[in-house]
Coordinates of C-alpha atoms in Angstrom, one line a residue:
X1 CA 56.7 43.4 -63.5
X2 CA 60.3 44.5 -63.4
X3 CA 60.8 47.7 -65.4
X4 CA 64.1 47.5 -67.3
X5 CA 66.2 50.6 -67.1
X6 CA 66.7 52.6 -70.3
X7 CA 70.5 52.1 -70.0
X8 CA 70.1 48.3 -69.9
X9 CA 67.8 48.5 -73.0
X10 CA 70.4 50.5 -74.9
X11 CA 73.1 48.0 -73.8
X12 CA 71.0 45.2 -75.0
X13 CA 70.6 46.9 -78.4
X14 CA 74.4 47.3 -78.7
X15 CA 74.8 43.7 -77.9
X16 CA 72.2 42.6 -80.4
X17 CA 73.7 44.8 -83.1
X18 CA 77.3 43.5 -82.5
X19 CA 76.1 39.9 -82.8
X20 CA 74.7 40.4 -86.3
X21 CA 77.7 40.2 -88.7
X22 CA 75.7 41.8 -91.6
X23 CA 74.5 44.7 -89.6
X24 CA 78.0 45.2 -88.1
X25 CA 79.3 45.4 -91.7
X26 CA 76.7 47.9 -92.7
X27 CA 77.4 50.3 -89.9
X28 CA 81.2 49.9 -89.9
X29 CA 83.4 49.2 -93.0
X30 CA 80.7 49.2 -95.7
X31 CA 80.0 53.0 -95.5
X32 CA 83.7 53.8 -95.3
X33 CA 84.4 51.6 -98.3
X34 CA 81.6 53.2 -100.3
X35 CA 82.7 56.8 -99.4
X36 CA 86.3 56.0 -100.5
X37 CA 85.0 54.3 -103.6
X38 CA 82.9 57.3 -104.6
X39 CA 85.9 59.6 -104.1
X40 CA 88.2 57.3 -106.0
X41 CA 85.9 57.3 -109.0
X42 CA 86.1 61.1 -109.3
X43 CA 89.5 61.6 -107.8
X44 CA 91.0 62.9 -111.0
X45 CA 88.9 65.9 -110.4
X46 CA 89.4 67.8 -113.6
X47 CA 88.4 66.5 -117.0
X48 CA 91.3 66.6 -119.3
X49 CA 92.1 65.5 -122.9
X50 CA 88.5 64.8 -123.9
X51 CA 88.7 63.2 -127.4
X52 CA 87.7 65.4 -130.3
X53 CA 87.9 64.8 -134.0
X54 CA 88.6 67.3 -136.8
X55 CA 87.9 67.4 -140.5
X56 CA 90.3 69.8 -142.2
X57 CA 88.9 70.5 -145.6
X58 CA 91.3 73.5 -146.2
X59 CA 94.7 71.8 -145.4
X60 CA 96.3 75.2 -145.1
X61 CA 98.8 76.7 -142.7
X62 CA 96.0 78.7 -141.0
X63 CA 93.8 75.6 -140.6
X64 CA 96.7 73.7 -139.0
X65 CA 97.4 76.6 -136.7
X66 CA 93.7 76.5 -135.6
X67 CA 93.9 72.8 -134.9
X68 CA 97.0 73.3 -132.8
X69 CA 95.0 75.9 -130.7
X70 CA 92.3 73.3 -130.1
X71 CA 94.8 70.7 -129.1
X72 CA 96.6 73.1 -126.8
X73 CA 93.5 73.4 -124.6
X74 CA 93.9 71.2 -121.5
X75 CA 90.4 70.0 -121.8
X76 CA 90.7 68.8 -125.4
X77 CA 92.8 66.3 -127.3
X78 CA 92.5 66.1 -131.1
X79 CA 92.7 62.4 -131.4
X80 CA 91.4 61.9 -135.0
X81 CA 92.0 63.8 -138.2
X82 CA 89.3 62.5 -140.6
X83 CA 89.5 62.6 -144.3
X84 CA 85.7 63.2 -144.7
X85 CA 82.8 64.3 -142.6
X86 CA 81.0 60.9 -142.7
X87 CA 83.9 59.2 -140.7
X88 CA 83.7 61.9 -138.0
X89 CA 79.9 61.7 -137.7
X90 CA 80.1 57.9 -137.4
X91 CA 82.6 58.2 -134.5
X92 CA 80.6 61.0 -132.9
X93 CA 77.5 58.8 -132.9
X94 CA 79.3 55.8 -131.5
X95 CA 80.8 57.9 -128.6
X96 CA 84.4 57.5 -129.8
X97 CA 84.7 61.2 -129.8
X98 CA 82.8 63.9 -127.8
X99 CA 83.1 66.6 -130.4
X100 CA 83.7 67.1 -134.2
X101 CA 85.2 70.2 -135.7
X102 CA 84.8 70.9 -139.4
X103 CA 87.1 73.4 -140.9
X104 CA 85.7 74.6 -144.2
X105 CA 87.4 74.7 -147.6
X106 CA 89.1 78.1 -148.4
X107 CA 89.4 79.0 -144.8
X108 CA 92.7 80.8 -145.3
X109 CA 91.6 82.5 -148.5
X110 CA 88.4 83.8 -147.0
X111 CA 90.3 85.3 -144.1
X112 CA 92.7 87.0 -146.4
X113 CA 90.0 88.7 -148.5
X114 CA 88.0 89.6 -145.4
X115 CA 85.1 87.2 -145.7
X116 CA 84.8 85.5 -142.3
X117 CA 84.7 81.7 -142.8
X118 CA 82.5 79.6 -140.6
X119 CA 84.0 76.8 -138.6
X120 CA 81.4 74.2 -137.5
X121 CA 81.6 72.2 -134.3
X122 CA 79.3 69.4 -133.3
X123 CA 79.3 68.4 -129.6
X124 CA 77.7 65.3 -128.0
X125 CA 75.4 66.9 -125.4
X126 CA 73.9 63.6 -124.4
X127 CA 76.8 63.7 -121.9
X128 CA 75.7 67.0 -120.5
X129 CA 78.7 68.0 -118.4
X130 CA 81.2 66.6 -120.9
X131 CA 79.5 68.4 -123.8
X132 CA 79.5 71.6 -121.8
X133 CA 83.3 71.3 -121.1
X134 CA 84.0 70.5 -124.8
X135 CA 81.9 73.4 -126.0
X136 CA 83.5 75.8 -123.6
X137 CA 87.0 74.7 -124.5
X138 CA 86.3 75.0 -128.2
X139 CA 84.9 78.5 -127.8
X140 CA 87.9 79.6 -125.7
X141 CA 90.4 78.2 -128.2
X142 CA 88.5 79.7 -131.1
X143 CA 88.3 83.1 -129.5
X144 CA 92.0 83.1 -128.7
X145 CA 92.9 82.1 -132.3
X146 CA 90.6 84.7 -133.8
X147 CA 92.0 87.5 -131.6
X148 CA 95.5 86.6 -132.7
X149 CA 94.6 86.6 -136.3
X150 CA 92.8 89.9 -136.0
X151 CA 95.8 91.4 -134.2
X152 CA 98.2 90.3 -136.9
X153 CA 95.9 91.7 -139.6
X154 CA 95.7 95.1 -137.8
X155 CA 99.5 95.2 -137.6
X156 CA 99.8 94.3 -141.2
X157 CA 97.3 97.1 -142.1
X158 CA 99.4 99.7 -140.5
X159 CA 99.0 99.7 -136.7
X160 CA 102.4 100.5 -135.3
X161 CA 101.8 99.5 -131.6
X162 CA 100.9 96.0 -130.6
X163 CA 98.5 97.2 -127.9
X164 CA 96.6 99.3 -130.3
X165 CA 96.3 96.4 -132.8
X166 CA 95.1 94.1 -130.0
X167 CA 92.6 96.8 -128.8
X168 CA 91.3 97.2 -132.3
X169 CA 91.0 93.4 -132.7
X170 CA 89.4 92.8 -129.3
X171 CA 87.7 96.1 -128.4
X172 CA 85.9 94.6 -125.3
X173 CA 87.5 92.0 -123.2
X174 CA 85.7 89.8 -120.6
X175 CA 87.0 88.7 -117.3
X176 CA 84.8 85.9 -115.8
X177 CA 85.9 84.8 -112.4
X178 CA 84.4 81.7 -110.8
X179 CA 83.7 82.4 -107.1
X180 CA 83.4 78.8 -105.9
X181 CA 85.1 75.6 -107.0
X182 CA 87.7 77.7 -108.8
X183 CA 89.3 74.9 -110.6
X184 CA 86.0 73.3 -111.8
X185 CA 86.9 70.2 -109.8
X186 CA 84.5 67.4 -110.6
X187 CA 85.3 65.6 -107.4
X188 CA 84.5 68.6 -105.3
X189 CA 81.3 69.2 -107.3
X190 CA 80.0 65.7 -107.4
X191 CA 81.5 63.8 -104.5
X192 CA 80.3 66.4 -102.0
X193 CA 76.7 65.6 -103.1
X194 CA 77.1 61.8 -103.8
X195 CA 78.4 61.0 -100.3
X196 CA 75.4 62.5 -98.5
X197 CA 73.1 60.8 -101.0
X198 CA 74.7 57.4 -100.3
X199 CA 74.6 58.2 -96.5
X200 CA 70.8 58.7 -96.7
X201 CA 70.3 55.4 -98.5
X202 CA 72.4 53.6 -95.9
X203 CA 70.5 55.2 -93.0
X204 CA 67.1 54.3 -94.3
X205 CA 68.0 50.8 -95.4
X206 CA 69.9 49.9 -92.2
X207 CA 67.0 51.1 -90.1
X208 CA 64.7 48.8 -92.0
X209 CA 67.1 45.9 -91.7
X210 CA 67.7 46.5 -88.0
X211 CA 64.0 46.4 -87.2
X212 CA 63.5 43.4 -89.4
X213 CA 66.3 41.6 -87.6
X214 CA 64.5 42.4 -84.3
X215 CA 61.2 41.1 -85.5
X216 CA 62.9 37.9 -86.8
X217 CA 64.8 37.4 -83.6
X218 CA 62.1 38.0 -80.9
X219 CA 58.9 39.1 -82.6
X220 CA 57.4 42.5 -82.0
X221 CA 55.3 41.4 -79.0
X222 CA 58.2 40.4 -76.8
X223 CA 60.6 43.1 -78.0
X224 CA 58.2 46.1 -77.7
X225 CA 56.7 44.6 -74.5
X226 CA 54.9 47.1 -72.3
X227 CA 57.2 50.0 -73.2
X228 CA 57.2 50.2 -77.0
X229 CA 58.4 53.9 -77.0
X230 CA 61.4 53.1 -74.7
X231 CA 62.2 50.0 -76.8
X232 CA 62.2 52.1 -80.0
X233 CA 64.3 54.8 -78.5
X234 CA 66.8 52.3 -77.2
X235 CA 66.9 50.7 -80.6
X236 CA 67.5 54.0 -82.4
X237 CA 70.0 55.5 -80.0
X238 CA 73.0 53.4 -81.2
X239 CA 71.9 53.9 -84.8
X240 CA 71.8 57.7 -84.3
X241 CA 75.3 57.6 -82.9
X242 CA 76.7 55.4 -85.7
X243 CA 75.0 57.3 -88.5
X244 CA 76.2 60.6 -87.1
X245 CA 79.7 59.2 -87.0
X246 CA 79.3 58.3 -90.7
X247 CA 78.4 61.9 -91.4
X248 CA 81.4 63.2 -89.4
X249 CA 83.6 60.8 -91.3
X250 CA 82.7 62.0 -94.8
X251 CA 83.0 65.6 -93.7
X252 CA 86.5 64.8 -92.3
X253 CA 87.3 63.0 -95.6
X254 CA 86.3 65.9 -97.8
X255 CA 87.3 69.0 -95.8
X256 CA 90.3 67.8 -93.7
X257 CA 91.8 64.8 -95.4
X258 CA 91.4 66.0 -98.9
X259 CA 91.7 69.7 -97.9
X260 CA 88.8 71.0 -99.8
X261 CA 87.8 74.6 -98.9
X262 CA 85.5 75.0 -95.9
X263 CA 84.3 78.5 -95.2
X264 CA 81.3 78.0 -92.8
X265 CA 80.3 76.9 -89.4
X266 CA 81.1 73.3 -88.5
X267 CA 78.8 73.2 -85.5
X268 CA 75.9 74.1 -87.7
X269 CA 76.8 71.3 -90.1
X270 CA 76.9 68.8 -87.2
X271 CA 73.5 70.0 -86.0
X272 CA 72.1 69.6 -89.5
X273 CA 73.6 66.1 -89.7
X274 CA 72.0 65.1 -86.4
X275 CA 68.6 66.2 -87.6
X276 CA 69.1 64.4 -90.9
X277 CA 70.0 61.2 -89.1
X278 CA 66.8 61.4 -87.0
X279 CA 64.7 62.2 -90.0
X280 CA 66.1 59.3 -92.0
X281 CA 65.7 56.8 -89.1
X282 CA 62.1 58.0 -88.6
X283 CA 61.3 57.5 -92.3
X284 CA 63.0 54.1 -92.5
X285 CA 61.3 52.9 -89.3
X286 CA 57.9 54.1 -90.6
X287 CA 58.5 52.1 -93.8
X288 CA 59.1 48.9 -91.9
X289 CA 56.2 49.3 -89.5
X290 CA 53.8 50.0 -92.3
X291 CA 54.9 46.9 -94.2
X292 CA 56.2 44.7 -91.3
X293 CA 58.3 42.9 -94.0
X294 CA 62.0 43.4 -94.7
X295 CA 61.7 43.0 -98.5
X296 CA 58.8 45.4 -98.8
X297 CA 60.3 47.8 -96.4
X298 CA 63.6 47.8 -98.3
X299 CA 61.7 48.2 -101.6
X300 CA 60.0 51.3 -100.3
X301 CA 63.3 52.6 -98.8
X302 CA 65.1 52.1 -102.2
X303 CA 62.3 53.9 -104.2
X304 CA 62.3 56.7 -101.7
X305 CA 66.0 57.3 -101.0
X306 CA 67.8 56.1 -104.2
X307 CA 66.8 59.2 -106.3
X308 CA 68.1 61.5 -103.7
X309 CA 71.0 62.8 -105.7
X310 CA 68.7 63.7 -108.7
X311 CA 66.5 65.8 -106.4
X312 CA 69.2 67.7 -104.5
X313 CA 69.3 70.4 -107.1
X314 CA 73.0 69.8 -107.8
X315 CA 72.8 68.4 -111.3
X316 CA 69.5 70.0 -112.2
X317 CA 68.2 73.4 -110.9
X318 CA 65.4 73.3 -108.3
X319 CA 63.8 76.3 -109.9
X320 CA 63.2 74.4 -113.1
X321 CA 61.8 71.2 -111.4
X322 CA 58.1 70.5 -111.9
X323 CA 55.7 70.6 -108.9
X324 CA 55.7 66.8 -108.3
X325 CA 59.5 66.8 -108.4
X326 CA 59.7 69.7 -105.9
X327 CA 57.2 67.8 -103.6
X328 CA 59.3 64.7 -103.8
X329 CA 62.4 66.7 -103.1
X330 CA 60.9 68.3 -100.0
X331 CA 60.1 64.8 -98.7
X332 CA 63.8 63.9 -98.7
X333 CA 65.8 65.0 -95.6
X334 CA 69.0 65.0 -97.6
X335 CA 67.7 67.7 -99.9
X336 CA 67.5 70.1 -97.0
X337 CA 70.8 69.0 -95.5
X338 CA 72.7 69.5 -98.7
X339 CA 71.5 73.2 -98.9
X340 CA 73.0 73.8 -95.5
X341 CA 76.2 71.9 -96.4
X342 CA 76.7 73.9 -99.6
X343 CA 75.8 77.2 -97.9
X344 CA 78.3 76.6 -95.1
X345 CA 81.1 75.0 -97.0
X346 CA 81.1 77.1 -100.2
X347 CA 79.7 80.4 -99.2
X348 CA 80.2 80.7 -95.5
X349 CA 76.5 81.7 -95.3
X350 CA 75.2 83.5 -92.2
X351 CA 73.5 81.2 -89.7
X352 CA 70.1 82.6 -90.2
X353 CA 70.1 81.6 -93.9
X354 CA 70.0 77.9 -92.7
X355 CA 66.9 78.4 -90.5
X356 CA 64.4 77.4 -93.3
X357 CA 66.2 74.2 -94.0
X358 CA 66.5 73.4 -90.3
X359 CA 62.8 73.9 -89.9
X360 CA 62.1 71.6 -92.8
X361 CA 64.3 68.9 -91.1
X362 CA 62.4 69.4 -87.9
X363 CA 59.2 68.5 -89.7
X364 CA 60.5 65.1 -90.3
X365 CA 60.0 64.4 -86.6
X366 CA 56.3 64.0 -87.5
X367 CA 57.0 60.5 -89.2
X368 CA 59.1 59.7 -86.1
X369 CA 56.1 60.5 -83.8
X370 CA 53.8 58.4 -86.1
X371 CA 56.3 55.6 -85.8
X372 CA 56.1 55.8 -82.0
X373 CA 52.3 55.8 -82.2
X374 CA 52.3 52.8 -84.5
X375 CA 54.7 50.9 -82.3
X376 CA 52.6 51.6 -79.2
X377 CA 49.5 50.5 -81.0
X378 CA 51.2 47.4 -82.3
X379 CA 52.7 46.5 -78.9
X380 CA 49.3 46.9 -77.3
X381 CA 47.7 44.5 -79.8
X382 CA 50.4 42.0 -79.5
X383 CA 50.4 42.0 -75.7
X384 CA 46.6 41.8 -75.7
X385 CA 46.5 38.7 -77.9
X386 CA 49.9 37.3 -76.7
X387 CA 50.8 36.4 -80.3
X388 CA 53.9 37.6 -82.2
X389 CA 53.5 38.5 -85.7

């Protein structure tokens, strides 16, 4: 029996891949389109002019000045001035506004006589990030307005120097400096996590579809032949190269084309991407060999990879995840990759800090070895009976 060279097997896999229009689309323009689409959705970057309503029960010069302070915040826009609280509550419940500020009656009078009035604000925290932005902007505007009023009152009470009046009004000032993502850019925060999550879904799904196409075309018996491990390696080598290029592309898109800050080691990121690619291919291949059915394999792949973003620890802290959630997270290659990416891109972390995540990614070679074992066993059965499944 003539033993085909490994190079000829790889060449055949390239030829087979390029003759399947759907697979060609999945490994070429579809990932690029998805990456650009994700970026386009969040390209505005910073949330501005979030609609907020106000109920002014005082109708005084002071209450109007306070409303102007809210409206001056870049994150807020006072879009509705309600006549009563009921109207504002209705719009808050329907999502027409994200926050409702209620300025009490006698606001100005209470301030003059030294009885601090209470301004109430209701924020829709169902939209967690939006609610946090609205709440922060309201507090900042309120704090600035209060400091101004206190300073004027101190000057009116006899303070002759503005700095003394300001110091008496605000005895302790706070300077909070964000260290990373200085502009609170949503695109930088979310897209840098969404793209790797989409990348993982594509890798697992394309691996399943590629193996399903091979089974449909030739059957496992003929394809795996007497050298199942070599056949699998030849099948995976083009996929590894293409998926790695996808990873390089989204890194280029974010940190070169868009110019987002990159403080770490690019070579380490590339190594982590290569390990993530191998891990995802191994997992996708194992799903298909366990089910030997494209629909079932894709179902498993979707259930496994689709929640990747939720388990990354970007939108919800890992420390507060339950034990099952942390177990599921550890089973996703992208969860370990994203820690390396954030560590390198944002913090410029030393190389040794990435070692635990690299070790975790190396553990995903176990499914890959199981896949080779399964393919070898399946090839032996097929060849023994001479029947394709």
